[in-house]
Short mmCIF file of C-alpha atoms in Angstrom, two decimals:
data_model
loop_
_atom_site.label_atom_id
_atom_site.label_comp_id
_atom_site.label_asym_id
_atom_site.label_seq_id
_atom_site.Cartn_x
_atom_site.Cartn_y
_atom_site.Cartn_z
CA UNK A 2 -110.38 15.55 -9.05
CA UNK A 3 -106.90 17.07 -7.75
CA UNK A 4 -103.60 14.90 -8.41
CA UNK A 5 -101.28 13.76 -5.65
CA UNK A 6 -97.43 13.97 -6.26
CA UNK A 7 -95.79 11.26 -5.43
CA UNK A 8 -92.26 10.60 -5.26
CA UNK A 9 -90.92 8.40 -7.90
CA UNK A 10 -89.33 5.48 -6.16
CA UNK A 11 -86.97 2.59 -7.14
CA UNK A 12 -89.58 -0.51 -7.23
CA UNK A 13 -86.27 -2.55 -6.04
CA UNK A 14 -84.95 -0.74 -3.01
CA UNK A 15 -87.19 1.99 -2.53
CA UNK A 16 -84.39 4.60 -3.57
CA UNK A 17 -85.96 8.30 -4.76
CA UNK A 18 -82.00 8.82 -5.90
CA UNK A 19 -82.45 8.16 -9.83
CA UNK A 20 -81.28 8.95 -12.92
CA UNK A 21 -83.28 9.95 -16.57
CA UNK A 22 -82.20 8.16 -19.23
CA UNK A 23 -84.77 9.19 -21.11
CA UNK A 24 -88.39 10.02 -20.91
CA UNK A 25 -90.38 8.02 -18.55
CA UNK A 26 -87.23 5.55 -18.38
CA UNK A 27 -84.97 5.79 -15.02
CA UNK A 28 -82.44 4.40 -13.41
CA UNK A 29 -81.85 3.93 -10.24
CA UNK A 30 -78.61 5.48 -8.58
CA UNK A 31 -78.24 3.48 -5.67
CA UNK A 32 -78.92 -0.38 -7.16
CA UNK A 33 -78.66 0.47 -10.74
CA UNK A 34 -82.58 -0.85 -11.42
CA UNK A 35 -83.79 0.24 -14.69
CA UNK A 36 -87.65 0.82 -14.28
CA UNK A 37 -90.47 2.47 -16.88
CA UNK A 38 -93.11 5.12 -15.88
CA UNK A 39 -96.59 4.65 -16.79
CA UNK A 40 -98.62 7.65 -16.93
CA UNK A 41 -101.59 6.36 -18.04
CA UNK A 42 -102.64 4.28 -15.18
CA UNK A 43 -99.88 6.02 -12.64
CA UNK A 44 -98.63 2.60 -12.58
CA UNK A 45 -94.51 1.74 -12.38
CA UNK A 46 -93.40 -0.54 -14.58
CA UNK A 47 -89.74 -1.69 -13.57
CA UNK A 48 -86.89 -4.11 -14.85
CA UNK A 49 -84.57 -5.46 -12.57
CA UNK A 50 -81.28 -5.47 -13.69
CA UNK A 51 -79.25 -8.35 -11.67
CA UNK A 52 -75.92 -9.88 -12.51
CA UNK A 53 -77.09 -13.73 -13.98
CA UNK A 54 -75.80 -15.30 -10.29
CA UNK A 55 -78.09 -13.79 -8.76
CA UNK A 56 -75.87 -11.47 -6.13
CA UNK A 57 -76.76 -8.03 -5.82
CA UNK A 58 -74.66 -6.00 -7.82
CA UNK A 59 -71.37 -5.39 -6.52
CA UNK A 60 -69.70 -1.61 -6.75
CA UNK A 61 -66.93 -2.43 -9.54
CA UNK A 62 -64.96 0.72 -8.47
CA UNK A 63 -64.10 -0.75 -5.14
CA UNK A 64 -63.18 -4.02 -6.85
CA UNK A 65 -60.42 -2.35 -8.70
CA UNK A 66 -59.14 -0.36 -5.40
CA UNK A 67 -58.89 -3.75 -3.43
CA UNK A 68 -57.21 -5.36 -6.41
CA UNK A 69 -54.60 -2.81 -6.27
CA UNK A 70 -54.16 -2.65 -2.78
CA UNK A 71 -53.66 -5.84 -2.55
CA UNK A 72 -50.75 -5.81 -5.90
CA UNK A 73 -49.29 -2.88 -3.89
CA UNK A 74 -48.84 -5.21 -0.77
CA UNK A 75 -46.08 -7.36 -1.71
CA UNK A 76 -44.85 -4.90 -4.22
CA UNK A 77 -44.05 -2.51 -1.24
CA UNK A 78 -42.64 -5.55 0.80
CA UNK A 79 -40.55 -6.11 -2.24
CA UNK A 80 -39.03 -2.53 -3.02
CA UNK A 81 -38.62 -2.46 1.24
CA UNK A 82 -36.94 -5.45 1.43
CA UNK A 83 -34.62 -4.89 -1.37
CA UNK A 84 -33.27 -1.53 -0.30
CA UNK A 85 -32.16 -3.05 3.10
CA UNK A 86 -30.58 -6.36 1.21
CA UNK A 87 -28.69 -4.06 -1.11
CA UNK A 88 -27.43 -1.85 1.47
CA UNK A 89 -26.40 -5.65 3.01
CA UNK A 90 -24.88 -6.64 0.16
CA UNK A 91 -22.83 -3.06 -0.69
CA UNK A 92 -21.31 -3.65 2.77
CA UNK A 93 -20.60 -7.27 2.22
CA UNK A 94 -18.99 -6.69 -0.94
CA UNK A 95 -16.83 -4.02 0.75
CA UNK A 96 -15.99 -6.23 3.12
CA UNK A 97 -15.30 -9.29 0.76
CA UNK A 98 -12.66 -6.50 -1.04
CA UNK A 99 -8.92 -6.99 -0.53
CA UNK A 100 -6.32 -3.97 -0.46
CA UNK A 101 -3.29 -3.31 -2.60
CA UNK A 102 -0.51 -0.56 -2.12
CA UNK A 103 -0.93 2.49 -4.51
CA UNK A 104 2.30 3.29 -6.47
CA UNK A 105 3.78 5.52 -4.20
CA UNK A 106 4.52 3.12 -1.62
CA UNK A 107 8.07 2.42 -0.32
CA UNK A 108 9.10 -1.06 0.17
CA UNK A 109 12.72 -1.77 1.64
CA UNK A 110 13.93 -5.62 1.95
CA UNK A 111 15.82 -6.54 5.38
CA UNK A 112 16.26 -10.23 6.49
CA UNK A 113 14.83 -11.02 10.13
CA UNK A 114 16.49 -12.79 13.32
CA UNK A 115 15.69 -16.04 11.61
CA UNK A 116 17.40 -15.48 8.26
CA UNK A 117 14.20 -14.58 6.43
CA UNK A 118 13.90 -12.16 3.75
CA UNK A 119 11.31 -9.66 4.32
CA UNK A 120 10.16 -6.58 3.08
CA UNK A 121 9.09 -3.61 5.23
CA UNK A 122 6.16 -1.38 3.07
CA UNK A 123 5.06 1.92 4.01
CA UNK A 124 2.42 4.04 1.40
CA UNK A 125 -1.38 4.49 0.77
CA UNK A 126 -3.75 1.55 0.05
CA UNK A 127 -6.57 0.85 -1.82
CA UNK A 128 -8.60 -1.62 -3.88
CA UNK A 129 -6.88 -3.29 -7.19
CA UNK A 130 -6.67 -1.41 -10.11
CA UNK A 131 -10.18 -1.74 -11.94
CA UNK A 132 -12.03 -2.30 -8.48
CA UNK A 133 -13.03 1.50 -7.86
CA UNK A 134 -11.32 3.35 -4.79
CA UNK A 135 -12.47 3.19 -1.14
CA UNK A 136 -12.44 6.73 -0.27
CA UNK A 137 -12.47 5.60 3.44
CA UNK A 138 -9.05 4.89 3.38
CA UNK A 139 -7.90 7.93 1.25
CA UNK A 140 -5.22 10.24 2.83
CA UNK A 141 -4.09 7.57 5.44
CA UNK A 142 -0.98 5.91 5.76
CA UNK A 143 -0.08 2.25 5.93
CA UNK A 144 2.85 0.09 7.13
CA UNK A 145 3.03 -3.71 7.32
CA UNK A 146 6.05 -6.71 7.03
CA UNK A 147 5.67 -8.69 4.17
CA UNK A 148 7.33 -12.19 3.91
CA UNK A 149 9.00 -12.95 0.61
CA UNK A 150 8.96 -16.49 1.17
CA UNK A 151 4.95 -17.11 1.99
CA UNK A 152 3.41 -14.20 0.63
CA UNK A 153 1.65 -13.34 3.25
CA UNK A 154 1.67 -9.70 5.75
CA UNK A 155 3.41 -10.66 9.31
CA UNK A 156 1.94 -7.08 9.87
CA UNK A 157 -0.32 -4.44 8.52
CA UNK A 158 -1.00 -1.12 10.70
CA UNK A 159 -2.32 1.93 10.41
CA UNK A 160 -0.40 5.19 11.11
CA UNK A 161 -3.21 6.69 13.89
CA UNK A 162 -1.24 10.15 13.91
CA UNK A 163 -1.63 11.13 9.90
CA UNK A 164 -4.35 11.77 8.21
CA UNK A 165 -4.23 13.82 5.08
CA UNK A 166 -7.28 15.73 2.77
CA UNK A 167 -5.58 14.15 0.00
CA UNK A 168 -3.40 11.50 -1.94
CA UNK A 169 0.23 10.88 0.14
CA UNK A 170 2.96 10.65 -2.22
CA UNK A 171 6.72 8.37 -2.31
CA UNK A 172 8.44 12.38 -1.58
CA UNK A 173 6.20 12.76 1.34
CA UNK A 174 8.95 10.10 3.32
CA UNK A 175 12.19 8.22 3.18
CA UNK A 176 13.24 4.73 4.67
CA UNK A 177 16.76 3.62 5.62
CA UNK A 178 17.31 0.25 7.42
CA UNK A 179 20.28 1.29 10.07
CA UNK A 180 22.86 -0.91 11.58
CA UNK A 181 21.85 -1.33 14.88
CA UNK A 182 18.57 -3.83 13.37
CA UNK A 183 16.08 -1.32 13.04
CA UNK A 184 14.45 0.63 10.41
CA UNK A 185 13.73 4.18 10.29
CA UNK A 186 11.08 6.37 8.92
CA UNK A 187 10.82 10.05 8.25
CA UNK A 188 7.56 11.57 7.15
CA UNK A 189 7.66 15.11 5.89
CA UNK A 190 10.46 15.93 7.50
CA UNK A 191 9.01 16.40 10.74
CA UNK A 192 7.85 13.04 12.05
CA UNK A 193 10.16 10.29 12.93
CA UNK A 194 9.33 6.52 13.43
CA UNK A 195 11.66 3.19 14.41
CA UNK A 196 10.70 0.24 13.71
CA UNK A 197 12.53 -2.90 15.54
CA UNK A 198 13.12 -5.43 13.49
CA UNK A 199 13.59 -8.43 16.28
CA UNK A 200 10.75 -7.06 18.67
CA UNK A 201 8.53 -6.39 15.38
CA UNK A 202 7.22 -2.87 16.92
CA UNK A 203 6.91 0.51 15.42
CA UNK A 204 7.01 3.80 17.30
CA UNK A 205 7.60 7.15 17.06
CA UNK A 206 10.75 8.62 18.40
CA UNK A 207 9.94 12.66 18.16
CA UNK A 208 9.32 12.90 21.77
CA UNK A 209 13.01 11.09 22.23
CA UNK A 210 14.69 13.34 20.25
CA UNK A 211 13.68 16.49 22.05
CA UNK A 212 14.51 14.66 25.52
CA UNK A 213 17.93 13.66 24.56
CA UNK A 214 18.87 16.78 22.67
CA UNK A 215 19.15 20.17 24.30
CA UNK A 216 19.54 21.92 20.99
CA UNK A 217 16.14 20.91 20.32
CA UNK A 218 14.27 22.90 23.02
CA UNK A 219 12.60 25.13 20.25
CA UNK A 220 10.99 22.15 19.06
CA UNK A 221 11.75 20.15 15.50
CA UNK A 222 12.06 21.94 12.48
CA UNK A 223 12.86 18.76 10.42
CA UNK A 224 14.54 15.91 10.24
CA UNK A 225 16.30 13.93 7.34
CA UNK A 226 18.17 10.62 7.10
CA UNK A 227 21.73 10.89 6.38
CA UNK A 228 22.68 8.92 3.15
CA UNK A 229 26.47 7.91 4.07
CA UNK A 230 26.47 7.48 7.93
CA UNK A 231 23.41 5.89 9.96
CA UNK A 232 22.20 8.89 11.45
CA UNK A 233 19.57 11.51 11.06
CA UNK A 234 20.29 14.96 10.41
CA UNK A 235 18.44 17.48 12.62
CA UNK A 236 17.43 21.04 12.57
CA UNK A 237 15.45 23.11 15.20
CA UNK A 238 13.05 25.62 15.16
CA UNK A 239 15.74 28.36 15.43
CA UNK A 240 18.18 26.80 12.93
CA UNK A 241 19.97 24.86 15.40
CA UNK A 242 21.69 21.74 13.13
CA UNK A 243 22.21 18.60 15.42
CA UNK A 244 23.67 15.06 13.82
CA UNK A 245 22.09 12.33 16.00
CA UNK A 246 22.79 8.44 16.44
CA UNK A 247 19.68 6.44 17.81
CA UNK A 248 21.37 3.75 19.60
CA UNK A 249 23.81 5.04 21.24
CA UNK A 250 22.26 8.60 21.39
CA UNK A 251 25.32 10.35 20.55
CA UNK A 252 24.67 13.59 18.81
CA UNK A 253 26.80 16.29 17.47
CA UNK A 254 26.56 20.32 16.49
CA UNK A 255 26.33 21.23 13.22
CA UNK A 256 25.85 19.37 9.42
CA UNK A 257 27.59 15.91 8.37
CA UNK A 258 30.80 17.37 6.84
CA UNK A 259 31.84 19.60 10.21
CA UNK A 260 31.11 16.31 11.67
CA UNK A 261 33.46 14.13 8.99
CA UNK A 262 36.22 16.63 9.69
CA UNK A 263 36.68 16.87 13.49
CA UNK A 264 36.53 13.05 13.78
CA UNK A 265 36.13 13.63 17.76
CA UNK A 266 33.98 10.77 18.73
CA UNK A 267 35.94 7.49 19.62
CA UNK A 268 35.03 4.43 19.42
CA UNK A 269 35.17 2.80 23.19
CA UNK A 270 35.20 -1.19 21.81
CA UNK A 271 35.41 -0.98 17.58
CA UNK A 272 35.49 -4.72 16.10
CA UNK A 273 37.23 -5.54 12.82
CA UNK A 274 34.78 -5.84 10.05
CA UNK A 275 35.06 -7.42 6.64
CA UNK A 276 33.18 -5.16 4.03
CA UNK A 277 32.58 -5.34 0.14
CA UNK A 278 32.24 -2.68 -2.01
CA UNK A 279 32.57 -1.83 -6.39
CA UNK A 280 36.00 0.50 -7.31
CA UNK A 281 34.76 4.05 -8.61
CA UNK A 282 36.01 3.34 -11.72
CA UNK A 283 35.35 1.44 -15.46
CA UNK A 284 35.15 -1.27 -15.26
CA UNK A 285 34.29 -1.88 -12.08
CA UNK A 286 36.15 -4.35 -10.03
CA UNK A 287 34.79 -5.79 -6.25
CA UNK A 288 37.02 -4.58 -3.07
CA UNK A 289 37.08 -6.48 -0.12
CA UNK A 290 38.26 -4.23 3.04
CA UNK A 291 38.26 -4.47 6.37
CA UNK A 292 36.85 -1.19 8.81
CA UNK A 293 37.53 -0.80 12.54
CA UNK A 294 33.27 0.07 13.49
CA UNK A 295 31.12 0.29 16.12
CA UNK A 296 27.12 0.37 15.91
CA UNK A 297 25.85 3.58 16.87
CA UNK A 298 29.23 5.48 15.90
CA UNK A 299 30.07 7.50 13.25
CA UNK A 300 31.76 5.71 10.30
CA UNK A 301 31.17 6.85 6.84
CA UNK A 302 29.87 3.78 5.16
CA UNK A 303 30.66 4.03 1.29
CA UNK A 304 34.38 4.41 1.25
CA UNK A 305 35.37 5.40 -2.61
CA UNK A 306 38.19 3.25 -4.02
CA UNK A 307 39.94 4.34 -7.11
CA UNK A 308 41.72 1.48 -9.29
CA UNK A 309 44.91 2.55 -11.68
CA UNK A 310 45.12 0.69 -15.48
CA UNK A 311 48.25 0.20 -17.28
CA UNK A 312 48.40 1.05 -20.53
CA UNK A 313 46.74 -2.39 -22.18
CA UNK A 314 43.40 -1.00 -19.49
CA UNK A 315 44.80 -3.93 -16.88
CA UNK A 316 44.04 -3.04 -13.14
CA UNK A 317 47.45 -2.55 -11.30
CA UNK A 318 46.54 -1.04 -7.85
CA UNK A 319 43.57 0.44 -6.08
CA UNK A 320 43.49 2.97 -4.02
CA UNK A 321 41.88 5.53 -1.72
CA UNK A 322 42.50 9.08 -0.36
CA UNK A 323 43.15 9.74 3.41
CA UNK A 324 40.09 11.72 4.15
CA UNK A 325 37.66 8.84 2.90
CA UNK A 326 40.01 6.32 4.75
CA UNK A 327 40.03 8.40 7.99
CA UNK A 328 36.41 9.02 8.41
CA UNK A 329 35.43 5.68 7.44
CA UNK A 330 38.13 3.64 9.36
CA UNK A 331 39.58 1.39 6.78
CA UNK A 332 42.39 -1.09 7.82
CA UNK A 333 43.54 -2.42 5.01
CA UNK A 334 41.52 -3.28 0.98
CA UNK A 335 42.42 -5.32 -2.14
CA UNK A 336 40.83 -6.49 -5.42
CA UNK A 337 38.79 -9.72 -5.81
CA UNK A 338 39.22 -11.45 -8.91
CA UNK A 339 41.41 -8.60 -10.99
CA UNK A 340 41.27 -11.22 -14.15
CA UNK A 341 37.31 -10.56 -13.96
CA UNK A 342 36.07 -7.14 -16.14
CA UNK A 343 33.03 -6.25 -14.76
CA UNK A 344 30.62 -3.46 -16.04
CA UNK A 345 27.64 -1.92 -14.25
CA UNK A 346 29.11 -4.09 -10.87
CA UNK A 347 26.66 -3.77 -7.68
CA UNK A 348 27.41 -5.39 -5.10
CA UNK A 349 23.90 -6.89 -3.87
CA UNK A 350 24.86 -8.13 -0.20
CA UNK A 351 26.74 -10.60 1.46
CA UNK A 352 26.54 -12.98 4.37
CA UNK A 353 28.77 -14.18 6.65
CA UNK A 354 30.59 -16.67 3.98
CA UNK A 355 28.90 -15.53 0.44
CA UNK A 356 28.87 -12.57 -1.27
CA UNK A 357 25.85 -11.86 -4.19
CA UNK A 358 27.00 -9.43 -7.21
CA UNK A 359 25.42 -8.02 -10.41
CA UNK A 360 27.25 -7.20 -13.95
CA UNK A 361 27.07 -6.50 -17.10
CA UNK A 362 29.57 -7.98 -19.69
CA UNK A 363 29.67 -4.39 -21.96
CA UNK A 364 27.47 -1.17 -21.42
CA UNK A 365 25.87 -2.07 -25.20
CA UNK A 366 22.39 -1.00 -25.24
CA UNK A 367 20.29 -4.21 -24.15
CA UNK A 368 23.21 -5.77 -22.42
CA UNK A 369 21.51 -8.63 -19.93
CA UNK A 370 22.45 -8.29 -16.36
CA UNK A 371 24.52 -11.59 -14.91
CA UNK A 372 24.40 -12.79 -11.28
CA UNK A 373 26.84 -14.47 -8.98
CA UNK A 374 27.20 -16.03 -5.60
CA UNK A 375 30.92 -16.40 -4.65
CA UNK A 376 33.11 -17.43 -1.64
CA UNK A 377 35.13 -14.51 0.42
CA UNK A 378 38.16 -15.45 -1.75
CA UNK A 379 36.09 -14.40 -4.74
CA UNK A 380 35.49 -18.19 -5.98
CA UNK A 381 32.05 -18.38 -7.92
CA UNK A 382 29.78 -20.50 -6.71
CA UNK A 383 27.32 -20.19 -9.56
CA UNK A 384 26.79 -17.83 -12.25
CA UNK A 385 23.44 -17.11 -13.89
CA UNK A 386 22.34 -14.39 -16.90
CA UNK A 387 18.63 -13.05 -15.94
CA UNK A 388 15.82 -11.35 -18.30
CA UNK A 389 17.11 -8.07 -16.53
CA UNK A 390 18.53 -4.88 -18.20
CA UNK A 391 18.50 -3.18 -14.74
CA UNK A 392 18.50 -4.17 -11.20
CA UNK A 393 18.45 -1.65 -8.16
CA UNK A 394 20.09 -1.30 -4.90
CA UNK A 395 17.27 -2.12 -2.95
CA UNK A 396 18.59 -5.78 -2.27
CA UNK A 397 18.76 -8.02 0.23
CA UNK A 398 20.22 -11.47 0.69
CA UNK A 399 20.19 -14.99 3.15
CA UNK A 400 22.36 -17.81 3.74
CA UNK A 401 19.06 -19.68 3.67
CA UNK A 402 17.01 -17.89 1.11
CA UNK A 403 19.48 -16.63 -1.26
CA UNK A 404 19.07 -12.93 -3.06
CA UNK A 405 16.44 -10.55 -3.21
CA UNK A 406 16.30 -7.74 -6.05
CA UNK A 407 14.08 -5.49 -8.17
CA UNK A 408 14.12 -4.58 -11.90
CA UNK A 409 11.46 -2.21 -12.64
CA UNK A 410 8.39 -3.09 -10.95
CA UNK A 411 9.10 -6.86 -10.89
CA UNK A 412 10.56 -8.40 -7.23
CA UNK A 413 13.04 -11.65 -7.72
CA UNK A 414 13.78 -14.12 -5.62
CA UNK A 415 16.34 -16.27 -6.78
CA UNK A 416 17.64 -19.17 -4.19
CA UNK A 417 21.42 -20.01 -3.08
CA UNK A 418 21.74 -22.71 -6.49
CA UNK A 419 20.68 -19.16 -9.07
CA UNK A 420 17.14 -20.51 -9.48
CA UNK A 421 14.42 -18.44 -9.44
CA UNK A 422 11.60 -18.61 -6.82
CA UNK A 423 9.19 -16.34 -7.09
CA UNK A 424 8.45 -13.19 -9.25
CA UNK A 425 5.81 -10.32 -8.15
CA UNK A 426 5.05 -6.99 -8.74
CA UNK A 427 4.01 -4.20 -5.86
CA UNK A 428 -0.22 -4.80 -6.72
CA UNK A 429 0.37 -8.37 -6.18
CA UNK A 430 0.39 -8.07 -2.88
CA UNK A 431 -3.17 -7.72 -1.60
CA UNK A 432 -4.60 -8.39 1.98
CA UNK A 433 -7.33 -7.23 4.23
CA UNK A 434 -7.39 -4.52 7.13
CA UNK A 435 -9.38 -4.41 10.39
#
């Protein structure tokens, strides 16, 4: 009798899909049954193979992917999340960050309408030393009005019209507070800005210098501030050299010393002035003199006085040549205090009744700078010795406020009784910027 052939088939699911383990012993591929063949009787022998719960068997492959999807979930919501909240928090530490002024900054002390010592700062900014650098503010210039007395900025601005690639340096421009109660800026020689010390505003003048000056049709050249006279020193494009007074907007051909010789401007209305000043000699004794001046006129502003010594080195006149006299318009001069030897003498300002000096006792090595507020008839009002081998002319000084100096990178303020007030240095001063 013939055989059929029959299709083995899973006795669980019905599945011809198996697997030989070995003879006459399969398993099934699609439930995993385990089942014998019997070839005896043709009969099928089978074992079912079922987790102890009782479930049908569950594909562990696909466990393990949904497990992992479903770690990956909030680990992706995580990393997401986080880049966004640090970007968040880089900006709001940026913006958390104050500024300083880098070392090349100028700073230049002037007292205001109300009798307040301030300081007007121009230079580059950035974060405090050990902070890193903000490279969005690199090759841009700064100016602001810093007030001595609350540390704080009246005024921080940006200069909109210079940009550099790289760092600005101190050489790139020069300061000069004038006499007419403004303060001027030059940068490279080729920009020039005012600022107004009682309406608090800073512009730039270029465009005022070519309208005022005909010499200047060929456009600037450059432009310099004048050391002895308040003026700025002008050259054109084709060499043209112009001397030119803001406020009054006199101007005159040529350089300072053809100027300083002719002598041709007159003064309409000059006023009698009292001035103080150190002799050009050693020691050093304080003048007081009196100048015929006008604001916006030229008068040569550090007239040299020469004092004579006897032969036991006491003072016994002072005096001072005719071309210095003429083109600075002194009336008449004497010492103040001849009995006092003074070394080193600077004369740090004076107000309308006091007058604020510096000195050294000898030129030894290590020698301690004194300070003194006295009277206009040279009577000291107080006397003080500071920490201070050297103190610079950058000075300024108040009836109200006292005297303001610099030694090194330390600023002084030392009140009207020679007590000092504050002490800071240039990276002290930090603030924010819109």
């Amino acid at each position: 009798m013939a055989k059929r052939i029959k299709a083995i088939k899973c006795p669980q699911c019905g599945s011809t899909k198996q697997k030989e383990i070995d003879e006459h012993h399969f398993k099934c591929l699609n439930c995993d049954t385990e089942y014998i063949l019997d070839s005896d009787d043709i009969n099928i022998i089978h074992r079912y193979d079922y987790p102890s719960s009782g479930v049908a068997p569950v594909n562990s492959k696909k466990i393990i992917y949904i497990i992992l999807a479903l770690l990956a979930i909030p680990l992706f919501i995580f990393i997401f999340s986080s880049i966004f909240s640090t970007d968040n928090a880089i900006v709001k530490e940026l913006s958390n960050k104050k500024y300083t002024w880098e070392s090349g900054s100028e700073m230049l002390a002037f007292v205001d309408e109300k009798g307040e010592i301030k300081q007007f700062i121009v230079g580059s900014i950035d974060y405090p030393s050990g902070q890193g650098r903000d490279e969005r503010v690199r090759g841009e210039l700064y100016w602001s009005v810093y007030d001595i007395k609350s540390g704080k900025l009246d005024q921080v601005m940006k200069f909109n019209d210079i940009k550099e690639n790289g760092f600005i340096s101190s050489t790139d421009f020069s300061l000069k507070k004038f006499n007419d109660g403004a303060i001027y800026f030059v940068y490279k020689k080729n920009k020039i800005y005012k600022y107004d010390i009682k309406l608090k505003n800073l512009v730039q003048i270029n465009a005022v210098l070519l309208e005022d000056i005909p010499q200047l049709k060929s456009g600037i050249g450059n432009i310099t501030i004048e050391d002895y006279y308040y003026a700025l020193s002008i050259t054109s494009n084709t060499g043209k050299k112009v001397i030119y007074f803001p406020s009054t907007k006199i101007y005159v051909e040529g350089d300072i010393y053809s100027m300083a010789r002719s002598n041709d401007i007159k003064m309409p209305d000059p006023t009698v002035v009292t001035e103080f000043t150190h002799s050009n000699s050693n020691p050093s004794y304080m003048i007081k003199y009196q100048v015929s001046e006008q604001v916006g006129y030229p008068i040569y502003i550090e007239p040299r006085f020469k004092v004579s010594f006897d032969e036991n080195e006491n003072p016994t006149e002072v005096t001072i040549d005719k071309y210095n006299s003429e083109r600075s318009f002194v009336q008449n001069y004497k010492i103040i205090n001849p009995e006092s030897v003074h070394y080193k003498l600077k004369i740090l300002g004076y107000t309308d009744k006091y007058i604020f000096i510096c000195y050294k006792n000898s030129i030894q090595e290590g020698e301690k700078f004194h300070i003194q507020m006295l009277d206009y008839t040279g009577k000291i009002q107080w006397s003080t010795v500071t920490d201070y081998e050297y103190i610079y002319d950058d000075s300024a000084v108040s009836e109200s406020m006292g005297v303001f100096f610099r030694s090194h990178q330390d600023f002084i303020w030392m009140n009207n009784s020679g007590k000092i007030e504050k002490t800071f240095r240039r990276n002290d001063i930090t603030f924010d910027i819109k």
